[in-house]
mmCIF file of C-alpha atoms and ligand atoms in Angstrom:
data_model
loop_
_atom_site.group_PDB
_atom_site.id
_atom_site.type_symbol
_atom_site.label_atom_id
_atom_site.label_comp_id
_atom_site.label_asym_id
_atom_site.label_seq_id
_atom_site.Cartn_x
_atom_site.Cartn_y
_atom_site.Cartn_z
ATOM 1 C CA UNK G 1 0.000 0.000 0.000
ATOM 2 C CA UNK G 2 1.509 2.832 -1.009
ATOM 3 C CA UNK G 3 1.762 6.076 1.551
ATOM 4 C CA UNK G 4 -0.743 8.999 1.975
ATOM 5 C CA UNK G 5 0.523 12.070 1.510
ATOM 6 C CA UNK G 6 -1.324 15.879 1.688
ATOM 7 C CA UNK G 7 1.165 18.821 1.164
ATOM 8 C CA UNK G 8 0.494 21.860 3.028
ATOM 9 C CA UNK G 9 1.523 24.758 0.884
ATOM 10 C CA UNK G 10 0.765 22.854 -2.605
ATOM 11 C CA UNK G 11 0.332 25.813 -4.765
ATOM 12 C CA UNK G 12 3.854 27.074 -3.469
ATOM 13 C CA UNK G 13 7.484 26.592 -5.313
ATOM 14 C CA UNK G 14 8.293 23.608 -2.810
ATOM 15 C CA UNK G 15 4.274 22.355 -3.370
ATOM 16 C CA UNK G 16 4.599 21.882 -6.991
ATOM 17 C CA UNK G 17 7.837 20.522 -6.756
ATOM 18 C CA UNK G 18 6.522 18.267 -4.165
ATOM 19 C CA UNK G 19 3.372 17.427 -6.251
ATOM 20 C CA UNK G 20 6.031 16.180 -8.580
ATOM 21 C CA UNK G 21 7.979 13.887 -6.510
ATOM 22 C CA UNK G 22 5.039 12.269 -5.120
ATOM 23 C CA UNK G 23 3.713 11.265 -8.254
ATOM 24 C CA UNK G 24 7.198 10.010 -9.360
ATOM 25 C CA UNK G 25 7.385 7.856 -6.202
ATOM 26 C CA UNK G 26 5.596 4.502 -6.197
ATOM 27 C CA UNK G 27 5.723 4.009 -2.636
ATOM 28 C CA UNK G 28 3.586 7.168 -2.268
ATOM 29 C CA UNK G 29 0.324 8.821 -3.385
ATOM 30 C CA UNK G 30 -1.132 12.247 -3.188
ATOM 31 C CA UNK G 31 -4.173 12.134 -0.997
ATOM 32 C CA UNK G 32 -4.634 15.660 0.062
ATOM 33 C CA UNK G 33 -3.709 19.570 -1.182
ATOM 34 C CA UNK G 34 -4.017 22.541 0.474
ATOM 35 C CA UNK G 35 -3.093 25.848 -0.278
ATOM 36 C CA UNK G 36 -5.074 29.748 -0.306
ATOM 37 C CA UNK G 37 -5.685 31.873 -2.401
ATOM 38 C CA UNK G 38 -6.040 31.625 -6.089
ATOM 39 C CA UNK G 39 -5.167 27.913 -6.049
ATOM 40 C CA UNK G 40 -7.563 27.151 -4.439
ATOM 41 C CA UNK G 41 -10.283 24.608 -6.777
ATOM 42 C CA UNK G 42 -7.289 23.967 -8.894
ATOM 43 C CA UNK G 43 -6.182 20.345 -9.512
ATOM 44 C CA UNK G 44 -2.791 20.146 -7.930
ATOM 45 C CA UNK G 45 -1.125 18.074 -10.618
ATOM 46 C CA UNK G 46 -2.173 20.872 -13.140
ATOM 47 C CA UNK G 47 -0.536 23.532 -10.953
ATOM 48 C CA UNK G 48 2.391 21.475 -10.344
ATOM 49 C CA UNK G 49 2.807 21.001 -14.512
ATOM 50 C CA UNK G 50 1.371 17.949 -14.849
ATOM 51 C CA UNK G 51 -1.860 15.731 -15.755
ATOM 52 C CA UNK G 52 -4.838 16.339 -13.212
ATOM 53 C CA UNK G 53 -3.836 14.230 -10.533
ATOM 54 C CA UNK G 54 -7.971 14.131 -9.169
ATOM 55 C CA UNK G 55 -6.647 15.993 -6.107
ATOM 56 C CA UNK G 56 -8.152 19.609 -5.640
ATOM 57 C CA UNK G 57 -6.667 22.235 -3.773
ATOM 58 C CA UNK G 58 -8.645 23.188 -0.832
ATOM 59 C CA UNK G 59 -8.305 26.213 1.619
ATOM 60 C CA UNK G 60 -9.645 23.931 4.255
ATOM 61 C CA UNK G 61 -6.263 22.730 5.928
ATOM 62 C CA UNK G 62 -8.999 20.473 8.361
ATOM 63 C CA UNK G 63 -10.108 18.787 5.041
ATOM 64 C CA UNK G 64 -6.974 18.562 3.167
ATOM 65 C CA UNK G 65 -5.021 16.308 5.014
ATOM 66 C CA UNK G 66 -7.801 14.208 6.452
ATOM 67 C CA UNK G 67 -6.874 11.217 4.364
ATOM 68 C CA UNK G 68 -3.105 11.321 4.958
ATOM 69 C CA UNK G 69 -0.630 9.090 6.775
ATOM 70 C CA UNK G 70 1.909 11.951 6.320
ATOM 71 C CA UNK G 71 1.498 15.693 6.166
ATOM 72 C CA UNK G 72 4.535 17.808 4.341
ATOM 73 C CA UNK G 73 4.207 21.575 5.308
ATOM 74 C CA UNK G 74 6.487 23.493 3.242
ATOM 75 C CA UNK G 75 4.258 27.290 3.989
ATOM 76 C CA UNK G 76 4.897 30.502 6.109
ATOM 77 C CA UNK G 77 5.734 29.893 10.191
ATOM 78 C CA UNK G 78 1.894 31.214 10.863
ATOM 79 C CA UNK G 79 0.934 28.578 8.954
ATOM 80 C CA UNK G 80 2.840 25.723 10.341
ATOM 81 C CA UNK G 81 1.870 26.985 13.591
ATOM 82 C CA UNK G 82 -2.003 26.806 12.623
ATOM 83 C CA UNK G 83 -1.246 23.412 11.351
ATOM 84 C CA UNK G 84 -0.196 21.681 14.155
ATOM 85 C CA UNK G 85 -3.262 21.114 15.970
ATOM 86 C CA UNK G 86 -5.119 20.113 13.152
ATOM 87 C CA UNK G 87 -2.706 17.132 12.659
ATOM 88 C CA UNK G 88 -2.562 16.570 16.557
ATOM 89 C CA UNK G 89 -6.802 15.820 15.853
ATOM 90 C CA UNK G 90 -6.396 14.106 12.369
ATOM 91 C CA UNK G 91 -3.136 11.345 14.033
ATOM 92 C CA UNK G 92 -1.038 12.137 11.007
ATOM 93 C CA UNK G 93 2.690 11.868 10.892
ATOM 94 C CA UNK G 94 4.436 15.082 9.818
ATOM 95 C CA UNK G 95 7.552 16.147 7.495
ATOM 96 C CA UNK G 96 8.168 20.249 8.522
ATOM 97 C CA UNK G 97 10.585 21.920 5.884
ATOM 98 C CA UNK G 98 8.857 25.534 6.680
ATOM 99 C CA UNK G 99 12.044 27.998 7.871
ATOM 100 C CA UNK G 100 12.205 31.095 10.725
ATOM 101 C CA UNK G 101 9.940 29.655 12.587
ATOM 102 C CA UNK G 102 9.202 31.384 16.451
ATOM 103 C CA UNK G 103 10.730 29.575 19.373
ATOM 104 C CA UNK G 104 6.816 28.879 20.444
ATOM 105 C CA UNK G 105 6.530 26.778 17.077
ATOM 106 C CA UNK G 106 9.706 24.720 18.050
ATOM 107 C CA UNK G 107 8.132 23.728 21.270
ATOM 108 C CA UNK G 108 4.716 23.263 19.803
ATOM 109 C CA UNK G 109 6.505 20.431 17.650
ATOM 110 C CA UNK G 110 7.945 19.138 19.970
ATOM 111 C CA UNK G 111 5.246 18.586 22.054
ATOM 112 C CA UNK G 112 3.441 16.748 19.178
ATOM 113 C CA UNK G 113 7.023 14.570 18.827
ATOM 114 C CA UNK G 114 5.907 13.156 21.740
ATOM 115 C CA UNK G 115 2.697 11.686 20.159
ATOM 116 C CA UNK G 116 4.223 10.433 16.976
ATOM 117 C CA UNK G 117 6.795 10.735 14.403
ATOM 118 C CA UNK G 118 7.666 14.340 12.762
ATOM 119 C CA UNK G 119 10.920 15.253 11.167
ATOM 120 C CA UNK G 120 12.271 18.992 11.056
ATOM 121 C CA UNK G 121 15.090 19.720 8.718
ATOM 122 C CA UNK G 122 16.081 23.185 7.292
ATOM 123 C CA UNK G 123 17.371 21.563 4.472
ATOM 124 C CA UNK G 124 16.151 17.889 3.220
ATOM 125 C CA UNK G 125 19.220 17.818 0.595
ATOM 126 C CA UNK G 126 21.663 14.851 1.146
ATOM 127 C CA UNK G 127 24.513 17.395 0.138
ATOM 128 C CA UNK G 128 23.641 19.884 3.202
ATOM 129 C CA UNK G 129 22.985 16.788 5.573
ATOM 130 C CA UNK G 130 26.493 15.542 4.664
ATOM 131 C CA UNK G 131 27.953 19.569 4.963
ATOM 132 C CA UNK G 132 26.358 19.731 8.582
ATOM 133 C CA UNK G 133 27.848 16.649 9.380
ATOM 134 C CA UNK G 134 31.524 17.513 7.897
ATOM 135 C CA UNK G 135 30.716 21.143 9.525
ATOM 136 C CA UNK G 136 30.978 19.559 12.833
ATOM 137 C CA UNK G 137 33.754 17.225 12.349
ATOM 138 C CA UNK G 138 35.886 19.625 10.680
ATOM 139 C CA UNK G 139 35.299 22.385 13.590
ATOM 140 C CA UNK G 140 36.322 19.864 16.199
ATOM 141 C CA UNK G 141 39.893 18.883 14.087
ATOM 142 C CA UNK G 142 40.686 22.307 13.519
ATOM 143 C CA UNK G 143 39.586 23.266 17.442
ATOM 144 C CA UNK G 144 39.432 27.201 18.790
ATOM 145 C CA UNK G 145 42.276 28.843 16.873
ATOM 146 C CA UNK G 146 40.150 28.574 13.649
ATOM 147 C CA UNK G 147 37.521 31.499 13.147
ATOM 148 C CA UNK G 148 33.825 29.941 12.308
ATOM 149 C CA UNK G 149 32.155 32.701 9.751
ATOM 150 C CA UNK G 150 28.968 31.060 7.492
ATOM 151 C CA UNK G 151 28.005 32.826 4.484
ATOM 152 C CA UNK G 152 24.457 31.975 2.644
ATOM 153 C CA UNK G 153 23.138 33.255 -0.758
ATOM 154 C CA UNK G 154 19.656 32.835 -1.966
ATOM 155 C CA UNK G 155 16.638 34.009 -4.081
ATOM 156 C CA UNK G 156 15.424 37.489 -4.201
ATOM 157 C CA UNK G 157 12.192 36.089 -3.234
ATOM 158 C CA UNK G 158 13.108 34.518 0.150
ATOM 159 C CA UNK G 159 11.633 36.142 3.154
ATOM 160 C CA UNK G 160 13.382 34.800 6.484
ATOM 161 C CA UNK G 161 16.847 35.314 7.325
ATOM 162 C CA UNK G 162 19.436 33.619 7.824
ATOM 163 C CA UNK G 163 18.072 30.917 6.659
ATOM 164 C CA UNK G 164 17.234 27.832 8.475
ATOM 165 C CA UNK G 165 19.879 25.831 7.027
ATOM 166 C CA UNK G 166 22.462 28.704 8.437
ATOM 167 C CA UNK G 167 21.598 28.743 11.385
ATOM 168 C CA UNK G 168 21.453 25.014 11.794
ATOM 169 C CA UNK G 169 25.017 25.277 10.477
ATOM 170 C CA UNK G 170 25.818 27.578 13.157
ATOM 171 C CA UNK G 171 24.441 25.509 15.569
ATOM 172 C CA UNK G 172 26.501 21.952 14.849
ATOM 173 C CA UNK G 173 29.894 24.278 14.371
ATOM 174 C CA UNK G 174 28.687 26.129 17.543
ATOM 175 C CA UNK G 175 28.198 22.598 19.147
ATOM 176 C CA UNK G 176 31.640 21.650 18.325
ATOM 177 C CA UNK G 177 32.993 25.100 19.328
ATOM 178 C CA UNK G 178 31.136 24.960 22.587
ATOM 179 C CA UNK G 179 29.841 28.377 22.435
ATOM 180 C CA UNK G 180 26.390 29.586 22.777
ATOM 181 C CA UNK G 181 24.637 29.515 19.013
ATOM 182 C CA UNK G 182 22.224 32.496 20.063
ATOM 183 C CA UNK G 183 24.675 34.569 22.340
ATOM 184 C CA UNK G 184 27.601 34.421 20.438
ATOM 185 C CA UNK G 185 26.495 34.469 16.331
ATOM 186 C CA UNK G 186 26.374 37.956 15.334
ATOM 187 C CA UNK G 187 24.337 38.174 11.908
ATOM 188 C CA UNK G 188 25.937 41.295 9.384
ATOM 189 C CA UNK G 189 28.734 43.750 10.304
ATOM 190 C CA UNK G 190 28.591 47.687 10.084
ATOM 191 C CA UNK G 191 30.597 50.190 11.781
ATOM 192 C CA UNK G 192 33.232 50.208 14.209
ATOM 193 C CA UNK G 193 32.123 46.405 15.606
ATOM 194 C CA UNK G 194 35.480 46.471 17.208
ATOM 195 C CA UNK G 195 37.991 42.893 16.273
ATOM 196 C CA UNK G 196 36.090 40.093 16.189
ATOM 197 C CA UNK G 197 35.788 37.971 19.506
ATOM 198 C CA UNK G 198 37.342 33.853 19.935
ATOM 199 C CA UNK G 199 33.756 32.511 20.543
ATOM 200 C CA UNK G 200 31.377 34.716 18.002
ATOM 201 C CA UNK G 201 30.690 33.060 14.632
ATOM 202 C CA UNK G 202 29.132 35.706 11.761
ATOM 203 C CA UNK G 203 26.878 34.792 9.203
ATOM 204 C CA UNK G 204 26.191 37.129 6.502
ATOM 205 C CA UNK G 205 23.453 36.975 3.937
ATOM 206 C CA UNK G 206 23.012 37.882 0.255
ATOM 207 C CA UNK G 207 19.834 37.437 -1.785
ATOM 208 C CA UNK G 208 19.394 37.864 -5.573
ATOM 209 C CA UNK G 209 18.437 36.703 -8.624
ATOM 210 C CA UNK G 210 16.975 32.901 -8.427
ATOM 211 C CA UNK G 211 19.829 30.976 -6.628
ATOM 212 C CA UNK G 212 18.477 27.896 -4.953
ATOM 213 C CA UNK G 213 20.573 27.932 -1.875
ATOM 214 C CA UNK G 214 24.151 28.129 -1.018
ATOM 215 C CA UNK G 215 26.450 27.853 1.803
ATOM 216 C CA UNK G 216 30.168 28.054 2.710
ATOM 217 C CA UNK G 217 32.088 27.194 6.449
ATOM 218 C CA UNK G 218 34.604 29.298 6.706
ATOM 219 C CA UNK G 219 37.819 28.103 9.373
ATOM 220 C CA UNK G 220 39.726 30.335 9.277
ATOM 221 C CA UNK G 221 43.610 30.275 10.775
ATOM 222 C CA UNK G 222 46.600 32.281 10.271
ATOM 223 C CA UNK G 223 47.883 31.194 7.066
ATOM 224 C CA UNK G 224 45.456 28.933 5.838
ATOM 225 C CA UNK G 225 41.643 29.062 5.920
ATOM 226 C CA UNK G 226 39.249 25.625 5.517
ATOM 227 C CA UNK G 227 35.895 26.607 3.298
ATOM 228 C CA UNK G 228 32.920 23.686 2.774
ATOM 229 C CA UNK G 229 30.583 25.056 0.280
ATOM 230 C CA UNK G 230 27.293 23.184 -1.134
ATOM 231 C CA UNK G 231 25.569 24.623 -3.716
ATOM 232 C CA UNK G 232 21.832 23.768 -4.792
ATOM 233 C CA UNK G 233 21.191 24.308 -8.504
ATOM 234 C CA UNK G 234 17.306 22.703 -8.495
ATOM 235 C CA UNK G 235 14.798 22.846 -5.764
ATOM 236 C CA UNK G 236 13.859 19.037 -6.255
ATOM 237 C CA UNK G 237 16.411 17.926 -4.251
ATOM 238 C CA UNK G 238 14.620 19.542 -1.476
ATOM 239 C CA UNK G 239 11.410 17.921 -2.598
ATOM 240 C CA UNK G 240 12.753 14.524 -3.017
ATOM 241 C CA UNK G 241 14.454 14.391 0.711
ATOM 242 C CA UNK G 242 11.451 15.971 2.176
ATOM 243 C CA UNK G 243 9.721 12.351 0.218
ATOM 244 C CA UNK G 244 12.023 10.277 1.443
ATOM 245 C CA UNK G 245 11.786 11.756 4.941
ATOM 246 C CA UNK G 246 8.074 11.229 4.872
ATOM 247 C CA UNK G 247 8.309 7.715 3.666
ATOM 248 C CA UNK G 248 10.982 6.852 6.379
ATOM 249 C CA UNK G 249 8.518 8.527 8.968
ATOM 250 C CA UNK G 250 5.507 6.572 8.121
ATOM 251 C CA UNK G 251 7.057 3.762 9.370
ATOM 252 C CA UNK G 252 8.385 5.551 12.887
ATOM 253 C CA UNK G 253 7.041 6.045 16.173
ATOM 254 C CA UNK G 254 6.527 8.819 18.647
ATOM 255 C CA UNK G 255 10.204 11.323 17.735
ATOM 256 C CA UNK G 256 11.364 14.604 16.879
ATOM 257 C CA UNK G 257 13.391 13.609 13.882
ATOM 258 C CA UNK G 258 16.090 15.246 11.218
ATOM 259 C CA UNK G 259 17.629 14.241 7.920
ATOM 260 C CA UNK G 260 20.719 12.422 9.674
ATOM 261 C CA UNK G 261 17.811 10.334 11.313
ATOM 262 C CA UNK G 262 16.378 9.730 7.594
ATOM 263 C CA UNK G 263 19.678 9.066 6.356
ATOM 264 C CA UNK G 264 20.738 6.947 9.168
ATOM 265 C CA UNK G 265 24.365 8.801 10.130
ATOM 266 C CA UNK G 266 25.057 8.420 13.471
ATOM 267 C CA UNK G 267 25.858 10.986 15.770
HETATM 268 P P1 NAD K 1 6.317 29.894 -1.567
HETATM 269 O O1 NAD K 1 5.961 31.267 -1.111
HETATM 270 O O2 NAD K 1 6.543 29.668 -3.029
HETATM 271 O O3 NAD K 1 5.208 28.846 -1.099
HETATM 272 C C1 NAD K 1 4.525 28.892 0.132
HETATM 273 C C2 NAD K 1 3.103 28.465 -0.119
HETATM 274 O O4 NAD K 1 2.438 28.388 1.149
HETATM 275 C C3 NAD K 1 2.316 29.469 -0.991
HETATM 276 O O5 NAD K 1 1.698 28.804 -2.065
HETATM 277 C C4 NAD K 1 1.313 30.060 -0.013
HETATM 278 O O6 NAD K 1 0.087 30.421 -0.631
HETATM 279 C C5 NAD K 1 1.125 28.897 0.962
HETATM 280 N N1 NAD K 1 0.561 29.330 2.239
HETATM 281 C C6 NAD K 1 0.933 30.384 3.014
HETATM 282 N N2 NAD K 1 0.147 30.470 4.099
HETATM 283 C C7 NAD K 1 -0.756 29.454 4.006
HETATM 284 C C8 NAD K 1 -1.831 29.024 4.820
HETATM 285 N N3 NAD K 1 -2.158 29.662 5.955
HETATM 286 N N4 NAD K 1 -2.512 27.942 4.431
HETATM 287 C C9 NAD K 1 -2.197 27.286 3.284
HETATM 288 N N5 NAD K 1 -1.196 27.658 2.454
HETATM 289 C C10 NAD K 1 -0.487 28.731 2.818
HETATM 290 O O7 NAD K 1 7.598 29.479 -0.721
HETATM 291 P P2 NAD K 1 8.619 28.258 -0.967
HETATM 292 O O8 NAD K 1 9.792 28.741 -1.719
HETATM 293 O O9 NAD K 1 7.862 27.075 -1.471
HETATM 294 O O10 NAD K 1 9.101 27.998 0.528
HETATM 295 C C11 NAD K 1 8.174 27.665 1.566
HETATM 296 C C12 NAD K 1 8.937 27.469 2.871
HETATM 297 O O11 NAD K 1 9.822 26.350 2.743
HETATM 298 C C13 NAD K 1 9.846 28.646 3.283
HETATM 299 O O12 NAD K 1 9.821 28.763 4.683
HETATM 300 C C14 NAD K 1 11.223 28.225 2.806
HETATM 301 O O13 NAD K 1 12.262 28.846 3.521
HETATM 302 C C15 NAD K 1 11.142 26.734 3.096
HETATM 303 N N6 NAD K 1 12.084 25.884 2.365
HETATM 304 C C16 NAD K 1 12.648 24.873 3.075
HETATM 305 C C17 NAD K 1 13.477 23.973 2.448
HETATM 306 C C18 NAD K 1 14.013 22.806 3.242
HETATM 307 O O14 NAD K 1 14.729 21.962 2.678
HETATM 308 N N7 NAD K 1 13.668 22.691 4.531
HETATM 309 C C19 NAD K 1 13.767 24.110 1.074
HETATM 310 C C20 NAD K 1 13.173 25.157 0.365
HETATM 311 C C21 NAD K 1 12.311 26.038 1.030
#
């Protein structure tokens, strides 16, 4: 049987791309669609570029994802918020990829964790997964003497910054560092700042054009300086992890999960 899914946010750039995946995957079938405005009473495969799929897109989140084993919310923060009691009442598993959300949201989530399976990941990409997970190893070989700076480039459309995957790259160098990843990240630079400080890791942000998502690790020592860089060139690879994370969660119990839990790297 293959796996219900309803995206949350179908109409959107990660929606249609989603809408794609899901009807590439056999182990998984589009059940539900939700979306507002003028999507809404469109057939989700049509938005998404392809045949009509016989899935409509409904404002009614309550509706939408009635049907599903899985829920993937790629929307706004206010709208991942709003979702989460709806799936609390419907007993659906959940696959988060929505970025900048409040601290309230994070502990809404994981209180629902506690009831079943949900991953959150600020990036479903293997390559980012595999860059936080060199991140952190590479921070501990190269220990305190090596400045941490991150730099991230997107889309002139994108609305949160950093973004998620940033700051969830500050947080495993931070981690490794042991300094604080709120206290001590300092986000842009302007003025007399005074010389930067042993602990404090920048990250500075750029936005243009249509780039997908890119980020670079900085280590910097005196004489040589250690850079990890992924770049995204097509927003399905974000779509096809954020699949794969909700196939690997239907089959998962109560758990706050990420993409090294999807991808099974140890920590
Ligand atoms: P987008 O603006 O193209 O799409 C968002 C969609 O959500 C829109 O269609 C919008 O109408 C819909 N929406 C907003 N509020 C809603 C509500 N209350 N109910 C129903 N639908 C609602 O944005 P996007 O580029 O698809 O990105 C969406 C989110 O995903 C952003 O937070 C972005 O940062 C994040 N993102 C995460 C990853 C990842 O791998 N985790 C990758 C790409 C994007």
């Amino acid at each position: 049987m293959p796996i219900k899914i309803a995206i949350h946010g179908a109409a959107g750039r990660m929606g249609r791309s989603l809408v794609r995946v899901v009807h590439e995957v056999q182990d998984a079938e589009l059940v539900g669609a939700v979306d507002h405005g003028e999507a809404v009473g469109k057939d989700a495969g049509v938005l998404a570029g392809l045949d009509p799929l016989g899935v409509t897109v409904t404002s009614d989140a309550r509706e939408g994802i009635a049907q599903a084993d899985v829920v993937i919310d790629f929307t706004l923060p206010k709208a991942t918020a709003g979702l989460l009691p709806l799936v609390e009442e419907s007993g659906a598993k959940l696959v988060i990829g929505t970025t900048g959300l409040s601290d309230e949201t994070n502990a809404a989530i994981a209180a629902l964790a506690k009831e079943r399976g949900v991953v959150y990941a600020p990036n479903y990409s293997q390559g980012v997964t595999a860059l936080f997970y060199l991140a952190e190893r590479a921070a501990e070989l190269m220990g305190p003497a090596f400045d941490a700076e991150i730099f991230e480039m997107h889309h002139r459309h994108k609305v949160d910054a950093p973004s998620g995957t940033a700051v969830k790259l500050l947080e495993v160098v931070a981690r490794a560092k042991g300094v604080d990843p709120k206290k001590d990240r300092v986000c842009g630079r302007e003025g007399q700042v005074g010389a930067r400080t042993d602990a404090e890791i920048g990250v500075m942000t750029l936005r243009g054009g249509d780039v997908v998502g890119e980020h670079t690790l900085y280590l910097s020592g005196y004489g040589e300086r250690l850079e990890l860089t992924h770049r995204a060139t097509d927003r399905m690879i974000f779509a096809r992890g954020a699949v794969r994370a909700a196939l690997w969660v239907a089959g998962k119990g109560p758990g706050l999960y990420d993409m090294f839990d999807v991808m099974g790297i140890s920590r």
